[in-house]
XYZ file of C-alpha atoms in Angstrom:
556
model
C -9.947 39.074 -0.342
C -11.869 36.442 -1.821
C -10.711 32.480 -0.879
C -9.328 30.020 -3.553
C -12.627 28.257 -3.846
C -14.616 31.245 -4.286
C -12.349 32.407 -7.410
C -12.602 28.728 -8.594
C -16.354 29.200 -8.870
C -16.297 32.505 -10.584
C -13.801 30.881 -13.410
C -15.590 29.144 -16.741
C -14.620 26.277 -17.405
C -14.062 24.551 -20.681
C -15.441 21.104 -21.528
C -12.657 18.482 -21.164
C -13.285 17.466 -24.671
C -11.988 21.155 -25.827
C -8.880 20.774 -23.344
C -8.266 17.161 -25.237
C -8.578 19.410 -28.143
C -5.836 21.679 -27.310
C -3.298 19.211 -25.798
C -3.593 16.755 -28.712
C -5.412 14.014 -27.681
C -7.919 12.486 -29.979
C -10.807 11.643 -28.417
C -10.837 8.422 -28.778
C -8.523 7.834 -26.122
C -10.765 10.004 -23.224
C -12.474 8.536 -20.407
C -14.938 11.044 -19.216
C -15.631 11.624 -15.633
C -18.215 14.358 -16.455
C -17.460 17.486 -18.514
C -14.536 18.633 -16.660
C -12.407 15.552 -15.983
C -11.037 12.630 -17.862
C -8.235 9.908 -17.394
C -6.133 9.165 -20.703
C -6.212 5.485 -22.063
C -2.816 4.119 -21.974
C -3.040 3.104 -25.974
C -2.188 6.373 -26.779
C 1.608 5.741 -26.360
C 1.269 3.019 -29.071
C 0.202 6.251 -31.398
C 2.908 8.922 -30.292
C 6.213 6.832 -30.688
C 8.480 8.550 -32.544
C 7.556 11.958 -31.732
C 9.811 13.450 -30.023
C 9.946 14.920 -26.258
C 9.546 18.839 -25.383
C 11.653 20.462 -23.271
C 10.875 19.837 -19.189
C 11.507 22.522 -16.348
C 11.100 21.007 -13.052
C 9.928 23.178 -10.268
C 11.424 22.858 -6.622
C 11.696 25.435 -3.743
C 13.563 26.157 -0.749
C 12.809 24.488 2.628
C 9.259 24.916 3.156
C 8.232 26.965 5.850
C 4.848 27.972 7.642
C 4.753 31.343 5.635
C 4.289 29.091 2.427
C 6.433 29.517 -0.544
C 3.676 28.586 -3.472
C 5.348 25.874 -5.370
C 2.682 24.421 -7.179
C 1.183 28.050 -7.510
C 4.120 28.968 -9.471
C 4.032 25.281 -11.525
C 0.583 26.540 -12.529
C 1.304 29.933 -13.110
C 4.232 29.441 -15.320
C 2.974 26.865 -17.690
C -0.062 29.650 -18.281
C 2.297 31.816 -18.526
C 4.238 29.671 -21.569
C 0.858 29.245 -23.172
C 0.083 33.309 -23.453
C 3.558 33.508 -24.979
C 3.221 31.151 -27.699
C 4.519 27.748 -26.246
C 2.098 25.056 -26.508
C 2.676 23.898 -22.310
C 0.996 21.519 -19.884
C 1.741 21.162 -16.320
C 1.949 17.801 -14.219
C 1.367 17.908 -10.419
C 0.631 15.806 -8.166
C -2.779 14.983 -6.415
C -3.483 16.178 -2.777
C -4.092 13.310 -0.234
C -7.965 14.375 2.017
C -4.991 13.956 5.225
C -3.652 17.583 4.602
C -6.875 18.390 2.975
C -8.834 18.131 6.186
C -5.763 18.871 8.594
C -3.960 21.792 8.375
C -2.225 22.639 4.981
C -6.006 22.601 2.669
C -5.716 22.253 -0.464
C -3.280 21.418 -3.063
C -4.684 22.164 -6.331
C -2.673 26.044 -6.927
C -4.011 29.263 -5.570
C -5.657 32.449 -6.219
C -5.557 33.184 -10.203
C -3.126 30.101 -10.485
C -5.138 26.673 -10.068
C -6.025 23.635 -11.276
C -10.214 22.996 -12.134
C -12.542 21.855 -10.568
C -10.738 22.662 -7.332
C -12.788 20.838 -5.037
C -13.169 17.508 -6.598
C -9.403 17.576 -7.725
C -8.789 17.793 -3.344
C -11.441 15.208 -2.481
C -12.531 12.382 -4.190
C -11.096 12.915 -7.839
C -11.225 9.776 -9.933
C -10.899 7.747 -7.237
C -7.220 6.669 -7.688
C -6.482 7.065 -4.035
C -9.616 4.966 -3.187
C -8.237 2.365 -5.902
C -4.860 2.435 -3.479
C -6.548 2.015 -0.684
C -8.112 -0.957 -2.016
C -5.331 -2.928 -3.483
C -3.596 -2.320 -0.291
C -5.491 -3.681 2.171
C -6.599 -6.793 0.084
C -2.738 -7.538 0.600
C -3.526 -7.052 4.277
C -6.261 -9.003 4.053
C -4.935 -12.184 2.234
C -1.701 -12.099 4.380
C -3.788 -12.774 7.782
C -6.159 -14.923 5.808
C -3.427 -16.981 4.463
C -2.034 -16.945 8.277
C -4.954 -17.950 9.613
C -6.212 -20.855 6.819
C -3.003 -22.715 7.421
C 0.355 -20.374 6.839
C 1.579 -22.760 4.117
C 4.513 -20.129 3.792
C 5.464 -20.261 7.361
C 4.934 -16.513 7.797
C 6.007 -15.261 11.035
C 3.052 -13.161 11.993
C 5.955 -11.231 14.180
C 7.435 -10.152 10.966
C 4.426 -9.049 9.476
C 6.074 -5.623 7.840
C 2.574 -4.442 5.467
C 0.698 -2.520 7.533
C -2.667 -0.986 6.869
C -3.744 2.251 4.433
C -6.229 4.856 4.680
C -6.450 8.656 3.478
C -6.777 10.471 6.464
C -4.831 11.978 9.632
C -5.953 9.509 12.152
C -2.917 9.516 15.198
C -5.511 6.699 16.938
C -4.392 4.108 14.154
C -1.338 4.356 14.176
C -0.071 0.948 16.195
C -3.327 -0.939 16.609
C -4.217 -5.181 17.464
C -5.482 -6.615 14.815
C -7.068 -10.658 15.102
C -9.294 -9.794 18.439
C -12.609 -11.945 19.437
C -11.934 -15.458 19.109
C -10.214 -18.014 17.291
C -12.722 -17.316 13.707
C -11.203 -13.947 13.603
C -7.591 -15.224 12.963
C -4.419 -14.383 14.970
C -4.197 -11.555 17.398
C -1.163 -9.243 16.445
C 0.194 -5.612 16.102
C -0.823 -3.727 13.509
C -0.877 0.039 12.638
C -2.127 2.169 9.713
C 0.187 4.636 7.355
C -1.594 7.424 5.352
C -2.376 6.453 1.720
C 0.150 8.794 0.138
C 2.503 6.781 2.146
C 1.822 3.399 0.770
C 4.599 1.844 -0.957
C 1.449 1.208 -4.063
C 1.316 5.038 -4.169
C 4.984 4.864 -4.942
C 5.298 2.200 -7.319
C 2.121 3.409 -9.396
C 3.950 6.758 -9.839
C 7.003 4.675 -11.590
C 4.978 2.135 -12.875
C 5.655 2.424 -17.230
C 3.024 0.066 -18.181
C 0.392 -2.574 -16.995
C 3.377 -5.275 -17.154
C 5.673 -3.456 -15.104
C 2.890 -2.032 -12.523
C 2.243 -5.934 -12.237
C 5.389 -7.180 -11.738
C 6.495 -4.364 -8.973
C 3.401 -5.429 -7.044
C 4.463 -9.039 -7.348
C 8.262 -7.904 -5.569
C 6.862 -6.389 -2.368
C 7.891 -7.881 0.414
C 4.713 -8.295 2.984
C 6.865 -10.472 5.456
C 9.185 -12.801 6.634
C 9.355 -16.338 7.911
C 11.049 -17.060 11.456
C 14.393 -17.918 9.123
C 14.361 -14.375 7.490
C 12.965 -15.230 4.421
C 10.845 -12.616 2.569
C 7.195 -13.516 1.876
C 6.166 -11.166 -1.745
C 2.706 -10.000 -2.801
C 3.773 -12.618 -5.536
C 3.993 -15.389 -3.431
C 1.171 -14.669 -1.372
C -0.831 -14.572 -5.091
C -1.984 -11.263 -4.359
C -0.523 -8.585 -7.606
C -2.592 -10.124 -10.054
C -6.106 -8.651 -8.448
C -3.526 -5.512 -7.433
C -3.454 -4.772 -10.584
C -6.632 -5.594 -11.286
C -7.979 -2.943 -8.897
C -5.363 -0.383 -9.859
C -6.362 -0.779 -13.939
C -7.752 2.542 -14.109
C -5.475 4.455 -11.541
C -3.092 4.018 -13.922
C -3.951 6.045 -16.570
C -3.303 9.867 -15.700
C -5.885 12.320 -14.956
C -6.685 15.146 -17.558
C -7.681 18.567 -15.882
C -7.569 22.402 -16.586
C -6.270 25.449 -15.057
C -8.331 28.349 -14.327
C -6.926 29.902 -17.869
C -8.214 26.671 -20.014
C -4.673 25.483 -20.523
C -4.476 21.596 -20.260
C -3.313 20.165 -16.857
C -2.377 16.286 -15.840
C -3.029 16.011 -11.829
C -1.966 12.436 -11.469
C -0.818 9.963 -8.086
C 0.400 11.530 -4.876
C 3.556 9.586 -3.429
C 4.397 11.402 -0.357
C 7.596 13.915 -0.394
C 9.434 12.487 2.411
C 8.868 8.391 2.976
C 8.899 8.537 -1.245
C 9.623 9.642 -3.914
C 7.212 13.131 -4.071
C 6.156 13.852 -7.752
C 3.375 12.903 -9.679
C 3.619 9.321 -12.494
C 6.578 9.024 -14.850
C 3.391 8.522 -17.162
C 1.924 11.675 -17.078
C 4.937 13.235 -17.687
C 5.672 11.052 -20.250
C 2.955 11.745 -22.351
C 3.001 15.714 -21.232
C 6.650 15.237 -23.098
C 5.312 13.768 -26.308
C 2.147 16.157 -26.332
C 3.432 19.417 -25.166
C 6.556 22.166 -26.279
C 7.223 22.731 -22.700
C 5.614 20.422 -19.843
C 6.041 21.709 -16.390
C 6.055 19.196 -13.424
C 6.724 19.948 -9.834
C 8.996 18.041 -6.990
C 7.776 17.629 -3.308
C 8.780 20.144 -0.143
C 12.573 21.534 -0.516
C 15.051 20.456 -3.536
C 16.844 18.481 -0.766
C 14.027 16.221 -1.404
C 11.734 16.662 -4.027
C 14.284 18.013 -6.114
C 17.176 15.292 -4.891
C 14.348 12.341 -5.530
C 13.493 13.321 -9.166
C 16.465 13.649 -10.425
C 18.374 10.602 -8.642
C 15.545 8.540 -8.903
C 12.393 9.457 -11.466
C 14.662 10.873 -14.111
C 16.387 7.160 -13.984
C 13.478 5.467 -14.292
C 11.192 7.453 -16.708
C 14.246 8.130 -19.145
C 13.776 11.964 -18.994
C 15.383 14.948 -17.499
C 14.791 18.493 -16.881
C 15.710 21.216 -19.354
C 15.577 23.643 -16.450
C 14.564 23.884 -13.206
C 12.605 26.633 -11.450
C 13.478 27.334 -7.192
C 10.846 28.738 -5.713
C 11.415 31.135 -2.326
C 9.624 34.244 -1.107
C 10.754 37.021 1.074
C 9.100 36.215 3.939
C 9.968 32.186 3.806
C 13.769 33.594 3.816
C 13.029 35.685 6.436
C 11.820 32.998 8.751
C 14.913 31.132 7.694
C 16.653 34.225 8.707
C 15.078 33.793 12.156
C 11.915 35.675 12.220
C 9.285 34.558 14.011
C 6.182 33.579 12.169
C 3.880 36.408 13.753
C 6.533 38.698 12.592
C 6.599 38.035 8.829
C 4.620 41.163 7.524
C 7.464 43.416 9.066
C 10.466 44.543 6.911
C 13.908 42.683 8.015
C 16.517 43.195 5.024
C 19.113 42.012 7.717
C 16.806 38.913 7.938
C 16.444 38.105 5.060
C 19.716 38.289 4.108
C 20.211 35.786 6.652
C 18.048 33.434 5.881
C 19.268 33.798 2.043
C 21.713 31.130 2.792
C 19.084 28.653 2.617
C 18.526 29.227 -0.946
C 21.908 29.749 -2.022
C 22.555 25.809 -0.580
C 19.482 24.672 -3.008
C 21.087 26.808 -6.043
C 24.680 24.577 -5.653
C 22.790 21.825 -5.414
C 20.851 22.123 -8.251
C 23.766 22.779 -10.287
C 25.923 19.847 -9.233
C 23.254 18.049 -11.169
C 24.261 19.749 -13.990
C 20.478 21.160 -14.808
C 20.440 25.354 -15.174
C 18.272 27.235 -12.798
C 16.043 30.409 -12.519
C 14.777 31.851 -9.044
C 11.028 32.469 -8.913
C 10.462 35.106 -6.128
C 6.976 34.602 -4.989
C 5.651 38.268 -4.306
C 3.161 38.754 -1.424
C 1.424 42.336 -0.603
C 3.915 42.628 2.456
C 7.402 42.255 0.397
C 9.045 45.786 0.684
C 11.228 47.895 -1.978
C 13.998 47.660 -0.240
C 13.492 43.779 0.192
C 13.016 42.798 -3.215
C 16.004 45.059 -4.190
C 18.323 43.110 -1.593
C 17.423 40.046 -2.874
C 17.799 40.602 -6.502
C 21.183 42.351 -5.902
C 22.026 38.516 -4.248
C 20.862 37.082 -6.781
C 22.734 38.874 -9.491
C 25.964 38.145 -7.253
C 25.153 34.809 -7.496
C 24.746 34.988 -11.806
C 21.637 33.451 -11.249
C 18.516 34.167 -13.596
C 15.354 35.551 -11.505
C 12.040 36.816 -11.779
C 9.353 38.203 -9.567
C 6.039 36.254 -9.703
C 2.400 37.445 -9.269
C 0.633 34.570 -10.536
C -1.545 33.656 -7.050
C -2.880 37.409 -8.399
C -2.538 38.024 -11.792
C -2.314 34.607 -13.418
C -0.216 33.771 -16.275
C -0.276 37.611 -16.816
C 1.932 37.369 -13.543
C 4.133 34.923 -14.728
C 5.583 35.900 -17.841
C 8.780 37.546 -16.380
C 9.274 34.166 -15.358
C 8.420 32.081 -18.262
C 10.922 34.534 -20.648
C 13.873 33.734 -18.088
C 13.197 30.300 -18.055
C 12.759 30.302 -22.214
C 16.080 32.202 -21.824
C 17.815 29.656 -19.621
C 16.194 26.878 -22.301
C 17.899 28.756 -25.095
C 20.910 29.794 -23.935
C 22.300 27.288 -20.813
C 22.226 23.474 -22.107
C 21.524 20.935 -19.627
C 23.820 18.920 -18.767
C 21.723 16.308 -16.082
C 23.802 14.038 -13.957
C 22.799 12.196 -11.077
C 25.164 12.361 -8.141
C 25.333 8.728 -7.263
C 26.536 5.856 -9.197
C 23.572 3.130 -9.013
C 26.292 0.143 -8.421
C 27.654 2.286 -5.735
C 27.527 0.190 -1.794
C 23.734 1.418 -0.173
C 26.016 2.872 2.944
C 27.809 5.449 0.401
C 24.931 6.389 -1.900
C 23.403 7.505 1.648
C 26.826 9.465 2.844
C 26.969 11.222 -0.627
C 23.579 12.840 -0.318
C 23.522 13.705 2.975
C 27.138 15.159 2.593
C 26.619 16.876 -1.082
C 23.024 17.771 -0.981
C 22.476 18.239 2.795
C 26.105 20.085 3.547
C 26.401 17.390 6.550
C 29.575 16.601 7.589
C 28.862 12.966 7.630
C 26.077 10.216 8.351
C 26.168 8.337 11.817
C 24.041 4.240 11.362
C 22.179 2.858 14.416
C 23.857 -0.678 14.563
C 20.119 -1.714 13.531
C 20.652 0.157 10.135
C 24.154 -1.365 9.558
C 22.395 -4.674 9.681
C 19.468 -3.554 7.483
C 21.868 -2.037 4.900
C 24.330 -5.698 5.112
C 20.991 -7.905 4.395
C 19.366 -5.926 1.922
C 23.040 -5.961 -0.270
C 22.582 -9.590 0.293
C 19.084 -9.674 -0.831
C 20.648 -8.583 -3.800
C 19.558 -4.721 -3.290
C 22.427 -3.149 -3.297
C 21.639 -1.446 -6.739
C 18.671 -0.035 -4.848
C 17.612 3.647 -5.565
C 18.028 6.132 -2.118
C 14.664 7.833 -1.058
C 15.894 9.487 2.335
C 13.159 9.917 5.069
C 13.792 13.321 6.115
C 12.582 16.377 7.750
C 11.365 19.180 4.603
C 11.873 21.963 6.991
C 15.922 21.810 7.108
C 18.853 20.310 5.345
C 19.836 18.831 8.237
C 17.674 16.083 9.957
C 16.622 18.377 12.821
C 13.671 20.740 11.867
C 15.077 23.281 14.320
C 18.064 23.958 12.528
C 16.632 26.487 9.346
C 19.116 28.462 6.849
C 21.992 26.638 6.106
C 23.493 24.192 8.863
C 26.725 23.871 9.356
C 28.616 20.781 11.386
C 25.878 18.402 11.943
C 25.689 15.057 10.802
C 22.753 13.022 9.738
C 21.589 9.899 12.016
C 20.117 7.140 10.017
C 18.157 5.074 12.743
C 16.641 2.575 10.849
C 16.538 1.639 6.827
C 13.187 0.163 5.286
C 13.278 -1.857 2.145
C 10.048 -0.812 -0.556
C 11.004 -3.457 -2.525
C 8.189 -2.837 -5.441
C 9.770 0.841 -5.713
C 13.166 -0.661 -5.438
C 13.607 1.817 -2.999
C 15.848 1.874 0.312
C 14.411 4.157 2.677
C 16.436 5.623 5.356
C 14.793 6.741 8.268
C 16.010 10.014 9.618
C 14.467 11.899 12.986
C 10.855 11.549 13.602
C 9.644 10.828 10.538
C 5.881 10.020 10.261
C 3.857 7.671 8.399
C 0.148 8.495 9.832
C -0.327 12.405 10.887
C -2.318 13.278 13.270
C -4.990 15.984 13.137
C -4.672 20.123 14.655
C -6.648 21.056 17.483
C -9.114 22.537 15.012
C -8.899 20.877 12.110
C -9.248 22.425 8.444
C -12.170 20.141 8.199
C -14.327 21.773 10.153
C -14.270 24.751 7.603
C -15.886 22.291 4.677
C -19.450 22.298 4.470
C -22.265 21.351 1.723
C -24.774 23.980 1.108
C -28.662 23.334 -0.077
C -27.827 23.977 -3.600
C -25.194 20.905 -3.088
C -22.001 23.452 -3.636
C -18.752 22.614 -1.430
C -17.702 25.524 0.119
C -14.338 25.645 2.816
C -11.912 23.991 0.922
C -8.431 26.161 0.509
């Protein structure tokens, strides 16, 4: 079986000029990186007002498990599928962070006959928009401990220093640190630590950001610190969002890309799932909407998240909704949820699976209490038996739910047009009717108690006193109409990772709540929720290698 990078290098690619071409964008508003990659200047809003949006499906999956469910597999997949039938599609996805890259998940560019090209520079470096991240983040760390250390005319209290450091890798060694060490010239000895890039409250507000302005003035609102009264200490008043922005200029604009079938692709900004919001920029899929009949964009881990975020949060902001959204699940993810052992997979277990169908039949009602019609995209792997795949579909059909098998990781958009007609079905036939679940002006404690309750199935929320107290001062603050972006396990509804399928009579425990005030996000922290992984005993990077002719080979 050949590897995802080795297909990759077997596909032809089209000139990005051609790819312009066929999404609609003149090419007067490309900025080449090379033949096969270009970001989008942001002028060409000014020229599509007016026009109006295409439809969006939004693709989301069950809990995520170590079998793999192929979520942005099927993203790719279906929008090639749309374009064999007629439907003029692009897909928006995310871009991977070189943390998972060179840890243990690989890749996140598709796989198989279903990717996004050129598959190794779209994992590592891109167009350097992470780098750009990086950058504007620690020059806020920087010019808070310089400003410390050249007088602290704001009276920070370098024991409520809350910016930490950034950097795109799993690095566990970083993760509480002392900064200020050898002397008195090398400013004030403190803790420190380091989160992953993808973590970086930047990452997040550059994914919501709708224009230069308003990517300028959410810099300017995060808070960096506090003096010994309490008082928060903003980029803004430490004069830092102006060069921000400055360095983030480019890593604005999305990123124009292809999939292996020529069909245009935007791959643009890489919140993470859990600690934010988990999609790629409102932009992208903003101008996806105004270029394409049918744009499909993907949501990070489990609809408890990814799926929760988007349409609580990023549909609010970027004034958009989906049409229809796509859950992703395969037979032998449901069977692990059913209790099988990972080892164990390959092995038929109807009883299982049924089991472990529960899971996904907790992500269908949610889904629907947002109002937003869904189709089921079974992911089909070589082990999935008759008998399997007829159990499932005869749940699904008890359920009145649209579903489809999918082949796309080995057939391509070929393998994904059982799909694409039930979700051009559900487009036709099922209006939308989005709602979020939350009223913005709702108290921060109950916006919190409603998702865990109607997303999660919890039977309420338990608050650390520390919590109480972060929720009471943010309201003051004047937060209160905050948006909710739950820190959370992605491998159960519950807060426990342990507990798969469908939980029943747990509660959630919200230990501590963060404020990302550029996002306008409260974040409450649930279980052991990471900001800096660490790296597996053998690492995925030791699989990447260069070769004479200067070809990357390893990356999956």
């Amino acid at each position: 079986m050949k590897s995802d990078i080795e297909i990759a290098h077997e596909a032809t690619l089209e000139d990005i000029k051609k790819i312009a071409d066929k999404a609609g964008i003149p090419e007067e508003y490309l900025e080449l990186y090379g033949n096969y990659k270009a970001k989008i200047n942001l002028k060409i809003f000014e020229s599509l007002k007016g026009k109006p949006d295409g439809k969006l499906i939004l693709v989301t999956a069950i809990n995520p498990t170590p079998a793999g469910e192929g979520k942005t597999t099927t993203s790719i997949g279906l929008s090639m599928a749309l374009n064999r039938l007629g439907y003029k599609s692009i897909v928006t996805l995310r871009e991977p962070s070189l943390g998972p890259v060179f840890g243990i998940k690989g890749g996140a560019a598709g796989g198989g006959y279903s990717q996004v090209l050129p598959m190794e520079d779209i994992n590592l470096h891109f167009t350097g928009d992470f780098h750009a991240v990086n950058s504007a983040h620690n020059l806020l760390s920087a010019m808070i401990d310089n400003h410390v250390h050249q007088g602290n005319e704001l009276g920070i209290d370098v024991r409520r220093i809350s910016w930490r450091r950034a950097i795109d890798m799993n690095d566990r060694a970083l993760r509480s640190i002392i900064v200020g060490l050898g002397g008195i010239s090398n400013g004030f000895p403190r803790e420190d630590g380091f989160d992953i890039t993808p973590a970086s409250e930047i990452m997040a507000i550059l994914g919501l950001s709708l224009d230069y302005r308003d990517l300028k003035e959410r810099l300017g609102n995060i808070i960096a610190a506090y003096t010994r009264k309490r008082e928060p200490i903003t980029a803004r008043d430490i004069k830092a969002n102006g060069a921000m922005a400055a360095l983030l200029r480019d890593a604005l604009k999305p990123n124009l890309v292809q999939t292996i079938e020529n069909t245009p692709a935007f791959v643009h900004i890489g919140p993470f799932g859990n600690i934010a919001h988990g999609t790629n920029s409102i932009l992208a899929t903003k101008l996806s909407l105004k270029l394409a009949d049918i744009t499909v964009t993907e949501a990070g881990f489990g609809a408890d998240l990814g799926a929760e975020k988007f349409l609580n949060i990023v549909s609010r902001i970027g004034d958009f909704a989906p049409d229809a959204t796509v859950i992703v699940a395969s037979i032998r993810a449901l069977k692990f949820h059913g209790g099988v052992p990972k080892d164990k997979l390959t092995e038929e277990n109807v009883d299982a699976m049924v089991k472990g169908f529960a899971n996904l039949e907790k992500h269908i009602e949610n889904i629907a209490k947002f109002g937003v019609p869904s189709v089921v995209a079974i992911n089909k792997f070589p082990s999935d038996t008759e008998a399997e795949i007829a159990k499932l579909e005869e749940l699904l059909s008890a359920k009145g739910v649209r579903f489809a098998l999918s082949e796309v990781w080995e057939k391509g958009g070929e393998g994904g047009t059982d799909l694409a007609n039930k979700v051009l079905d559900a487009l036709k036939n099922e209006k939308s009717n989005y709602h979020p679940i939350y009223e913005i002006d709702l108290p921060l404690k109950e916006k919190i108690e409603k998702i865990a309750v109607e997303i999660y199935g919890a039977d309420g929320v338990e608050f650390t006193s520390k919590a109480l107290k972060a929720l009471a001062r943010y309201e003051k603050m004047g937060f209160k109409d905050a948006y909710i972006c739950m820190a959370k396990t992605q491998y159960s509804l519950s807060d426990n990772p342990k507990l798969l399928g469908r939980p029943q009579g747990f509660k959630i425990n919200v230990r501590e709540v963060r404020l990302a005030a550029g996002s306008r996000f409260v974040i409450p922290i649930t279980g052991d929720i990471m900001t800096m992984p660490g790296l597996p005993k053998v690492p995925a990077a030791v699989n990447v290698d260069l070769t004479d002719d200067g070809e990357i080979i390893g990356v999956f």
